[in-house]
JSON list of C-alpha atoms in Angstrom, two decimals:
[
{"chain": "A", "resi": 1, "resn": "MET", "atom": "CA", "xyz": [-82.74, 53.06, 127.31]},
{"chain": "A", "resi": 2, "resn": "LEU", "atom": "CA", "xyz": [-85.04, 50.11, 126.80]},
{"chain": "A", "resi": 3, "resn": "GLY", "atom": "CA", "xyz": [-86.71, 50.70, 130.16]},
{"chain": "A", "resi": 4, "resn": "PHE", "atom": "CA", "xyz": [-87.26, 54.37, 129.34]},
{"chain": "A", "resi": 5, "resn": "THR", "atom": "CA", "xyz": [-88.69, 53.53, 125.91]},
{"chain": "A", "resi": 6, "resn": "ASN", "atom": "CA", "xyz": [-90.99, 50.83, 127.31]},
{"chain": "A", "resi": 7, "resn": "THR", "atom": "CA", "xyz": [-92.27, 53.24, 129.97]},
{"chain": "A", "resi": 8, "resn": "LEU", "atom": "CA", "xyz": [-92.79, 55.99, 127.41]},
{"chain": "A", "resi": 9, "resn": "VAL", "atom": "CA", "xyz": [-94.77, 53.68, 125.11]},
{"chain": "A", "resi": 10, "resn": "GLU", "atom": "CA", "xyz": [-96.85, 52.50, 128.06]},
{"chain": "A", "resi": 11, "resn": "VAL", "atom": "CA", "xyz": [-97.67, 56.08, 129.09]},
{"chain": "A", "resi": 12, "resn": "LEU", "atom": "CA", "xyz": [-98.59, 57.02, 125.53]},
{"chain": "A", "resi": 13, "resn": "ASP", "atom": "CA", "xyz": [-100.78, 53.92, 125.07]},
{"chain": "A", "resi": 14, "resn": "LYS", "atom": "CA", "xyz": [-102.53, 53.94, 128.44]},
{"chain": "A", "resi": 15, "resn": "GLU", "atom": "CA", "xyz": [-102.79, 57.65, 129.26]},
{"chain": "A", "resi": 16, "resn": "LYS", "atom": "CA", "xyz": [-103.14, 59.02, 125.72]},
{"chain": "A", "resi": 17, "resn": "PRO", "atom": "CA", "xyz": [-101.82, 62.45, 126.76]},
{"chain": "A", "resi": 18, "resn": "THR", "atom": "CA", "xyz": [-102.85, 65.53, 124.82]},
{"chain": "A", "resi": 19, "resn": "HIS", "atom": "CA", "xyz": [-99.67, 67.34, 125.91]},
{"chain": "A", "resi": 20, "resn": "ILE", "atom": "CA", "xyz": [-96.28, 65.81, 126.62]},
{"chain": "A", "resi": 21, "resn": "GLY", "atom": "CA", "xyz": [-92.67, 66.84, 126.96]},
{"chain": "A", "resi": 22, "resn": "VAL", "atom": "CA", "xyz": [-89.60, 65.34, 128.59]},
{"chain": "A", "resi": 23, "resn": "ALA", "atom": "CA", "xyz": [-87.57, 67.57, 130.91]},
{"chain": "A", "resi": 24, "resn": "PHE", "atom": "CA", "xyz": [-83.84, 67.20, 131.48]},
{"chain": "A", "resi": 25, "resn": "ASP", "atom": "CA", "xyz": [-81.34, 68.97, 133.71]},
{"chain": "A", "resi": 26, "resn": "THR", "atom": "CA", "xyz": [-78.47, 70.75, 131.98]},
{"chain": "A", "resi": 27, "resn": "LYS", "atom": "CA", "xyz": [-74.87, 70.81, 133.15]},
{"chain": "A", "resi": 28, "resn": "ALA", "atom": "CA", "xyz": [-75.10, 74.55, 133.90]},
{"chain": "A", "resi": 29, "resn": "PRO", "atom": "CA", "xyz": [-75.34, 75.57, 137.55]},
{"chain": "A", "resi": 30, "resn": "THR", "atom": "CA", "xyz": [-78.84, 76.43, 138.72]},
{"chain": "A", "resi": 31, "resn": "PHE", "atom": "CA", "xyz": [-79.88, 79.56, 140.56]},
{"chain": "A", "resi": 32, "resn": "ARG", "atom": "CA", "xyz": [-79.78, 77.41, 143.71]},
{"chain": "A", "resi": 33, "resn": "HIS", "atom": "CA", "xyz": [-76.07, 76.70, 143.17]},
{"chain": "A", "resi": 34, "resn": "VAL", "atom": "CA", "xyz": [-75.44, 80.42, 142.72]},
{"chain": "A", "resi": 35, "resn": "GLN", "atom": "CA", "xyz": [-77.36, 81.33, 145.90]},
{"chain": "A", "resi": 36, "resn": "TYR", "atom": "CA", "xyz": [-76.05, 78.44, 148.01]},
{"chain": "A", "resi": 37, "resn": "GLU", "atom": "CA", "xyz": [-72.73, 76.98, 146.87]},
{"chain": "A", "resi": 38, "resn": "PRO", "atom": "CA", "xyz": [-72.97, 73.67, 148.80]},
{"chain": "A", "resi": 39, "resn": "TYR", "atom": "CA", "xyz": [-76.35, 72.87, 147.16]},
{"chain": "A", "resi": 40, "resn": "LYS", "atom": "CA", "xyz": [-76.31, 69.11, 146.49]},
{"chain": "A", "resi": 41, "resn": "ALA", "atom": "CA", "xyz": [-72.71, 68.94, 147.71]},
{"chain": "A", "resi": 42, "resn": "ASN", "atom": "CA", "xyz": [-73.37, 65.63, 149.48]},
{"chain": "A", "resi": 43, "resn": "ARG", "atom": "CA", "xyz": [-75.19, 64.02, 146.56]},
{"chain": "A", "resi": 44, "resn": "LEU", "atom": "CA", "xyz": [-73.53, 61.08, 144.86]},
{"chain": "A", "resi": 45, "resn": "GLU", "atom": "CA", "xyz": [-72.31, 61.49, 141.28]},
{"chain": "A", "resi": 46, "resn": "GLN", "atom": "CA", "xyz": [-74.73, 60.42, 138.56]},
{"chain": "A", "resi": 47, "resn": "PRO", "atom": "CA", "xyz": [-73.99, 56.79, 137.58]},
{"chain": "A", "resi": 48, "resn": "GLU", "atom": "CA", "xyz": [-71.94, 56.51, 134.38]},
{"chain": "A", "resi": 49, "resn": "ASP", "atom": "CA", "xyz": [-74.51, 54.30, 132.63]},
{"chain": "A", "resi": 50, "resn": "ILE", "atom": "CA", "xyz": [-77.14, 57.04, 133.03]},
{"chain": "A", "resi": 51, "resn": "THR", "atom": "CA", "xyz": [-74.72, 59.71, 131.80]},
{"chain": "A", "resi": 52, "resn": "THR", "atom": "CA", "xyz": [-73.97, 57.56, 128.74]},
{"chain": "A", "resi": 53, "resn": "ALA", "atom": "CA", "xyz": [-77.66, 56.82, 128.08]},
{"chain": "A", "resi": 54, "resn": "ILE", "atom": "CA", "xyz": [-79.00, 60.40, 128.22]},
{"chain": "A", "resi": 55, "resn": "PRO", "atom": "CA", "xyz": [-77.94, 61.45, 124.68]},
{"chain": "A", "resi": 56, "resn": "TRP", "atom": "CA", "xyz": [-79.52, 58.24, 123.32]},
{"chain": "A", "resi": 57, "resn": "ILE", "atom": "CA", "xyz": [-82.69, 58.83, 125.35]},
{"chain": "A", "resi": 58, "resn": "LYS", "atom": "CA", "xyz": [-82.92, 62.34, 123.90]},
{"chain": "A", "resi": 59, "resn": "GLU", "atom": "CA", "xyz": [-82.69, 60.81, 120.41]},
{"chain": "A", "resi": 60, "resn": "ILE", "atom": "CA", "xyz": [-85.52, 58.42, 121.31]},
{"chain": "A", "resi": 61, "resn": "VAL", "atom": "CA", "xyz": [-87.63, 61.34, 122.55]},
{"chain": "A", "resi": 62, "resn": "ARG", "atom": "CA", "xyz": [-86.95, 63.25, 119.31]},
{"chain": "A", "resi": 63, "resn": "ALA", "atom": "CA", "xyz": [-87.92, 60.19, 117.27]},
{"chain": "A", "resi": 64, "resn": "PHE", "atom": "CA", "xyz": [-91.30, 60.24, 119.01]},
{"chain": "A", "resi": 65, "resn": "ARG", "atom": "CA", "xyz": [-91.52, 63.97, 118.10]},
{"chain": "A", "resi": 66, "resn": "ILE", "atom": "CA", "xyz": [-91.84, 64.87, 121.77]},
{"chain": "A", "resi": 67, "resn": "PRO", "atom": "CA", "xyz": [-90.39, 68.23, 122.83]},
{"chain": "A", "resi": 68, "resn": "ILE", "atom": "CA", "xyz": [-87.29, 68.16, 125.01]},
{"chain": "A", "resi": 69, "resn": "LEU", "atom": "CA", "xyz": [-87.56, 70.71, 127.78]},
{"chain": "A", "resi": 70, "resn": "GLU", "atom": "CA", "xyz": [-84.36, 72.01, 129.33]},
{"chain": "A", "resi": 71, "resn": "MET", "atom": "CA", "xyz": [-83.13, 75.41, 130.41]},
{"chain": "A", "resi": 72, "resn": "ASP", "atom": "CA", "xyz": [-79.79, 76.48, 131.82]},
{"chain": "A", "resi": 73, "resn": "GLY", "atom": "CA", "xyz": [-80.12, 77.72, 135.39]},
{"chain": "A", "resi": 74, "resn": "PHE", "atom": "CA", "xyz": [-83.12, 75.50, 136.19]},
{"chain": "A", "resi": 75, "resn": "GLU", "atom": "CA", "xyz": [-83.58, 71.84, 137.08]},
{"chain": "A", "resi": 76, "resn": "ALA", "atom": "CA", "xyz": [-85.99, 69.57, 135.22]},
{"chain": "A", "resi": 77, "resn": "ASP", "atom": "CA", "xyz": [-88.19, 69.60, 138.35]},
{"chain": "A", "resi": 78, "resn": "ASP", "atom": "CA", "xyz": [-88.47, 73.40, 138.08]},
{"chain": "A", "resi": 79, "resn": "ILE", "atom": "CA", "xyz": [-89.61, 73.12, 134.47]},
{"chain": "A", "resi": 80, "resn": "ILE", "atom": "CA", "xyz": [-92.16, 70.42, 135.30]},
{"chain": "A", "resi": 81, "resn": "GLY", "atom": "CA", "xyz": [-93.48, 72.41, 138.28]},
{"chain": "A", "resi": 82, "resn": "THR", "atom": "CA", "xyz": [-93.84, 75.57, 136.20]},
{"chain": "A", "resi": 83, "resn": "LEU", "atom": "CA", "xyz": [-95.73, 73.75, 133.45]},
{"chain": "A", "resi": 84, "resn": "ALA", "atom": "CA", "xyz": [-97.98, 72.02, 136.00]},
{"chain": "A", "resi": 85, "resn": "LYS", "atom": "CA", "xyz": [-98.83, 75.38, 137.59]},
{"chain": "A", "resi": 86, "resn": "LYS", "atom": "CA", "xyz": [-99.51, 77.01, 134.23]},
{"chain": "A", "resi": 87, "resn": "SER", "atom": "CA", "xyz": [-101.69, 74.11, 133.07]},
{"chain": "A", "resi": 88, "resn": "LYS", "atom": "CA", "xyz": [-103.73, 74.31, 136.27]},
{"chain": "A", "resi": 89, "resn": "LYS", "atom": "CA", "xyz": [-104.34, 77.98, 135.53]},
{"chain": "A", "resi": 90, "resn": "GLY", "atom": "CA", "xyz": [-105.30, 77.16, 131.92]},
{"chain": "A", "resi": 91, "resn": "ARG", "atom": "CA", "xyz": [-102.25, 78.98, 130.55]},
{"chain": "A", "resi": 92, "resn": "LEU", "atom": "CA", "xyz": [-100.48, 76.08, 128.88]},
{"chain": "A", "resi": 93, "resn": "TYR", "atom": "CA", "xyz": [-100.15, 76.43, 125.14]},
{"chain": "A", "resi": 94, "resn": "ARG", "atom": "CA", "xyz": [-99.35, 73.84, 122.54]},
{"chain": "A", "resi": 95, "resn": "ILE", "atom": "CA", "xyz": [-95.71, 73.94, 121.51]},
{"chain": "A", "resi": 96, "resn": "HIS", "atom": "CA", "xyz": [-94.74, 72.73, 118.05]},
{"chain": "A", "resi": 97, "resn": "ASP", "atom": "CA", "xyz": [-91.13, 71.74, 117.52]},
{"chain": "A", "resi": 98, "resn": "ASP", "atom": "CA", "xyz": [-89.98, 70.78, 114.03]},
{"chain": "A", "resi": 99, "resn": "SER", "atom": "CA", "xyz": [-86.43, 69.88, 115.09]}
]
């Protein structure tokens, strides 16, 4: 959690982004799992310390008033890739989240 927070502060200070969000995977199966059942079948389980830290990291992200981006059926990489493509096309809009 400390490492995540230090990295986040460093990015905010050095890069001064105009848009930012943090993407997370959900526990729901993705479309890849539906299409191909053994998708990631040989991948090791997520370490317990990461699993325990994620809810706290989400609280840290909320405290910075940064949107959390997650969607059942898609991986965080899919969300990031979609936003990167949209921003390149000039179709990325500011999202305001009061939660």
